[in-house]
Tab-separated table of C-alpha atoms in Angstrom:
chain	number	residue	atom	x	y	z
A	1	MET	CA	-4.141	-10.558	21.566
A	2	ARG	CA	-2.898	-6.976	21.251
A	3	PRO	CA	-5.118	-4.408	19.533
A	4	GLN	CA	-3.960	-3.432	16.051
A	5	LYS	CA	-2.076	-0.188	15.661
A	6	THR	CA	-3.684	2.307	13.287
A	7	ARG	CA	-2.108	2.201	9.834
A	8	TRP	CA	-1.915	5.329	7.690
A	9	ILE	CA	-2.839	5.196	4.022
A	10	LYS	CA	-2.562	7.827	1.290
A	11	CYS	CA	-6.130	7.642	0.042
A	12	SER	CA	-9.163	5.421	0.168
A	13	PRO	CA	-9.622	3.347	-2.979
A	14	GLY	CA	-13.380	3.850	-2.750
A	15	GLU	CA	-15.495	0.807	-3.327
A	16	ARG	CA	-13.284	-1.494	-5.345
A	17	CYS	CA	-14.125	-4.963	-6.460
A	18	PHE	CA	-12.419	-6.924	-9.201
A	19	ARG	CA	-14.080	-10.059	-10.464
A	20	PRO	CA	-13.393	-12.520	-13.232
A	21	LEU	CA	-15.688	-12.234	-16.239
A	22	CYS	CA	-15.244	-15.879	-17.182
A	23	LYS	CA	-17.441	-17.172	-14.321
A	24	PRO	CA	-21.130	-16.497	-13.678
A	25	LEU	CA	-21.663	-14.001	-10.848
A	26	ASP	CA	-23.461	-16.548	-8.640
A	27	LYS	CA	-20.488	-18.967	-8.830
A	28	VAL	CA	-17.710	-16.475	-8.036
A	29	GLU	CA	-15.962	-16.830	-4.688
A	30	GLY	CA	-13.959	-13.944	-3.345
A	31	VAL	CA	-11.136	-12.758	-1.136
A	32	HIS	CA	-11.095	-9.601	0.984
A	33	LEU	CA	-8.073	-7.330	0.766
A	34	THR	CA	-7.967	-4.808	3.621
A	35	LEU	CA	-7.109	-1.166	3.015
A	36	ASP	CA	-3.732	-1.550	4.731
A	37	GLU	CA	-2.918	-4.533	2.509
A	38	PHE	CA	-3.953	-2.495	-0.532
A	39	GLU	CA	-1.704	0.388	0.578
A	40	ALA	CA	1.211	-1.980	1.243
A	41	VAL	CA	0.928	-3.393	-2.285
A	42	ARG	CA	0.739	0.137	-3.706
A	43	LEU	CA	3.842	1.272	-1.847
A	44	ALA	CA	5.973	-1.849	-2.357
A	45	CYS	CA	4.956	-2.902	-5.860
A	46	LEU	CA	3.772	0.242	-7.624
A	47	GLU	CA	5.909	2.889	-5.910
A	48	GLU	CA	8.797	0.378	-5.539
A	49	LEU	CA	9.644	1.526	-2.010
A	50	LYS	CA	11.778	-0.587	0.312
A	51	HIS	CA	9.851	-2.158	3.178
A	52	VAL	CA	11.583	0.102	5.722
A	53	ASN	CA	10.511	3.291	3.915
A	54	ALA	CA	6.995	2.051	3.204
A	55	ALA	CA	6.575	1.069	6.862
A	56	LYS	CA	7.577	4.581	7.939
A	57	LEU	CA	4.934	6.092	5.653
A	58	MET	CA	2.274	3.801	7.134
A	59	LYS	CA	3.622	4.504	10.664
A	60	ILE	CA	4.163	0.835	11.468
A	61	SER	CA	7.217	-1.338	12.065
A	62	ARG	CA	9.074	-3.019	9.217
A	63	PRO	CA	8.172	-6.557	10.443
A	64	THR	CA	4.497	-5.563	10.573
A	65	PHE	CA	4.730	-4.178	7.038
A	66	SER	CA	6.317	-7.447	5.877
A	67	ARG	CA	3.476	-9.474	7.429
A	68	ILE	CA	0.870	-7.205	5.776
A	69	ILE	CA	2.480	-7.399	2.309
A	70	CYS	CA	2.901	-11.183	2.627
A	71	ALA	CA	-0.802	-11.592	3.489
A	72	ALA	CA	-1.756	-9.321	0.567
A	73	HIS	CA	0.402	-11.244	-1.911
A	74	LYS	CA	-1.106	-14.538	-0.728
A	75	LYS	CA	-4.673	-13.245	-1.153
A	76	ILE	CA	-3.970	-11.765	-4.597
A	77	ALA	CA	-2.268	-14.966	-5.759
A	78	ASP	CA	-5.209	-17.042	-4.471
A	79	ALA	CA	-7.649	-14.833	-6.388
A	80	LEU	CA	-5.660	-14.977	-9.639
A	81	VAL	CA	-4.863	-18.687	-9.554
A	82	ASN	CA	-8.280	-19.866	-8.334
A	83	ILE	CA	-10.343	-17.341	-10.348
A	84	LYS	CA	-11.834	-15.426	-7.407
A	85	ALA	CA	-13.063	-11.868	-6.997
A	86	ILE	CA	-11.018	-9.362	-4.971
A	87	ARG	CA	-12.876	-6.917	-2.736
A	88	ILE	CA	-10.940	-4.064	-1.094
A	89	GLU	CA	-12.433	-2.842	2.171
A	90	GLY	CA	-11.980	-2.626	5.912
A	91	GLY	CA	-8.899	-2.644	8.054
A	92	CYS	CA	-7.665	-0.440	10.848
A	93	CYS	CA	-6.582	2.602	8.825
A	94	LYS	CA	-6.700	6.369	8.780
A	95	ILE	CA	-6.306	8.466	5.654
A	96	LYS	CA	-3.456	10.983	5.578
A	97	GLN	CA	-4.612	14.533	5.035
A	98	ARG	CA	-2.707	16.401	2.370
A	99	VAL	CA	-0.947	19.449	3.686
A	100	SER	CA	-0.750	22.121	1.046
A	101	LYS	CA	2.029	24.616	1.354
A	102	VAL	CA	0.788	27.970	0.178
A	103	LYS	CA	3.254	30.800	-0.069
A	104	LYS	CA	1.744	34.201	0.517
A	105	ARG	CA	3.226	37.165	-1.254
A	106	TYR	CA	3.194	40.426	0.550
A	107	ARG	CA	3.495	43.676	-1.319
Protein backbone atom coordinates (compact mmCIF):
# COMPACT_ATOMS: atom_id res chain seq x y z
CA MET A 1 0.00 0.00 0.00
CA ARG A 2 1.26 3.48 -0.88
CA PRO A 3 2.03 5.92 1.94
CA GLN A 4 -0.54 8.68 2.35
CA LYS A 5 0.27 12.07 0.91
CA THR A 6 0.29 14.91 3.43
CA ARG A 7 -2.97 16.85 3.42
CA TRP A 8 -3.03 20.56 4.23
CA ILE A 9 -5.65 21.97 6.58
CA LYS A 10 -6.46 25.56 7.54
CA CYS A 11 -6.35 25.11 11.29
CA SER A 12 -6.43 22.43 13.93
CA PRO A 13 -9.84 22.06 15.57
CA GLY A 14 -8.14 21.45 18.92
CA GLU A 15 -9.52 18.63 20.98
CA ARG A 16 -13.05 18.20 19.71
CA CYS A 17 -15.49 15.59 20.82
CA PHE A 18 -19.24 15.66 20.32
CA ARG A 19 -21.35 13.20 22.25
CA PRO A 20 -25.04 12.61 22.68
CA LEU A 21 -26.47 13.71 26.01
CA CYS A 22 -29.30 11.19 25.87
CA LYS A 23 -27.04 8.20 26.65
CA PRO A 24 -24.96 7.55 29.77
CA LEU A 25 -21.24 8.18 29.18
CA ASP A 26 -20.29 4.54 29.82
CA LYS A 27 -22.72 3.32 27.10
CA VAL A 28 -21.69 5.73 24.33
CA GLU A 29 -19.85 4.27 21.35
CA GLY A 30 -17.93 6.56 19.08
CA VAL A 31 -16.51 7.21 15.64
CA HIS A 32 -13.19 8.88 14.83
CA LEU A 33 -13.15 11.65 12.25
CA THR A 34 -9.61 12.44 11.07
CA LEU A 35 -8.42 16.02 10.66
CA ASP A 36 -8.41 15.71 6.86
CA GLU A 37 -12.00 14.45 6.93
CA PHE A 38 -12.93 17.36 9.20
CA GLU A 39 -11.27 19.83 6.79
CA ALA A 40 -12.99 18.23 3.78
CA VAL A 41 -16.39 18.64 5.44
CA ARG A 42 -15.55 22.25 6.32
CA LEU A 43 -14.52 23.09 2.77
CA ALA A 44 -17.29 21.23 0.93
CA CYS A 45 -20.24 21.75 3.26
CA LEU A 46 -19.54 24.95 5.17
CA GLU A 47 -17.50 26.90 2.61
CA GLU A 48 -19.51 25.32 -0.26
CA LEU A 49 -16.43 24.82 -2.44
CA LYS A 50 -16.46 22.46 -5.41
CA HIS A 51 -14.44 19.29 -4.89
CA VAL A 52 -11.83 20.42 -7.44
CA ASN A 53 -11.17 23.70 -5.61
CA ALA A 54 -11.22 22.13 -2.15
CA ALA A 55 -8.76 19.45 -3.31
CA LYS A 56 -6.38 22.15 -4.54
CA LEU A 57 -6.47 23.87 -1.14
CA MET A 58 -5.67 20.57 0.59
CA LYS A 59 -2.99 19.82 -2.07
CA ILE A 60 -4.51 16.47 -3.02
CA SER A 61 -6.22 15.11 -6.12
CA ARG A 62 -9.95 15.50 -6.70
CA PRO A 63 -10.59 11.71 -6.50
CA THR A 64 -8.74 11.58 -3.17
CA PHE A 65 -10.82 14.48 -1.88
CA SER A 66 -14.00 12.67 -2.96
CA ARG A 67 -12.93 9.52 -1.08
CA ILE A 68 -12.14 11.58 2.05
CA ILE A 69 -15.48 13.46 2.00
CA CYS A 70 -17.39 10.22 1.36
CA ALA A 71 -15.71 8.55 4.36
CA ALA A 72 -16.46 11.62 6.51
CA HIS A 73 -20.12 11.71 5.50
CA LYS A 74 -20.47 7.99 6.27
CA LYS A 75 -18.93 8.40 9.74
CA ILE A 76 -21.05 11.47 10.57
CA ALA A 77 -24.22 9.74 9.38
CA ASP A 78 -23.36 6.64 11.46
CA ALA A 79 -22.86 8.82 14.55
CA LEU A 80 -26.12 10.73 14.07
CA VAL A 81 -28.30 7.76 13.18
CA ASN A 82 -26.85 5.34 15.75
CA ILE A 83 -26.39 7.92 18.55
CA LYS A 84 -22.58 7.77 18.76
CA ALA A 85 -19.96 10.28 19.83
CA ILE A 86 -17.72 11.93 17.22
CA ARG A 87 -14.06 12.48 18.08
CA ILE A 88 -11.90 14.58 15.74
CA GLU A 89 -8.21 13.69 15.80
CA GLY A 90 -5.34 12.21 13.85
CA GLY A 91 -4.70 11.93 10.17
CA CYS A 92 -1.76 12.77 7.97
CA CYS A 93 -2.06 16.57 7.92
CA LYS A 94 -0.04 19.74 8.17
CA ILE A 95 -1.48 23.10 9.17
CA LYS A 96 -1.14 25.96 6.70
CA GLN A 97 0.72 28.93 8.09
CA ARG A 98 -0.99 32.25 7.52
CA VAL A 99 1.08 34.63 5.48
CA SER A 100 0.39 38.19 6.48
CA LYS A 101 1.05 40.83 3.91
CA VAL A 102 2.34 43.92 5.64
CA LYS A 103 2.84 47.04 3.59
CA LYS A 104 5.62 49.26 4.84
CA ARG A 105 5.33 52.97 4.32
CA TYR A 106 8.49 54.85 3.72
CA ARG A 107 8.67 58.56 4.33
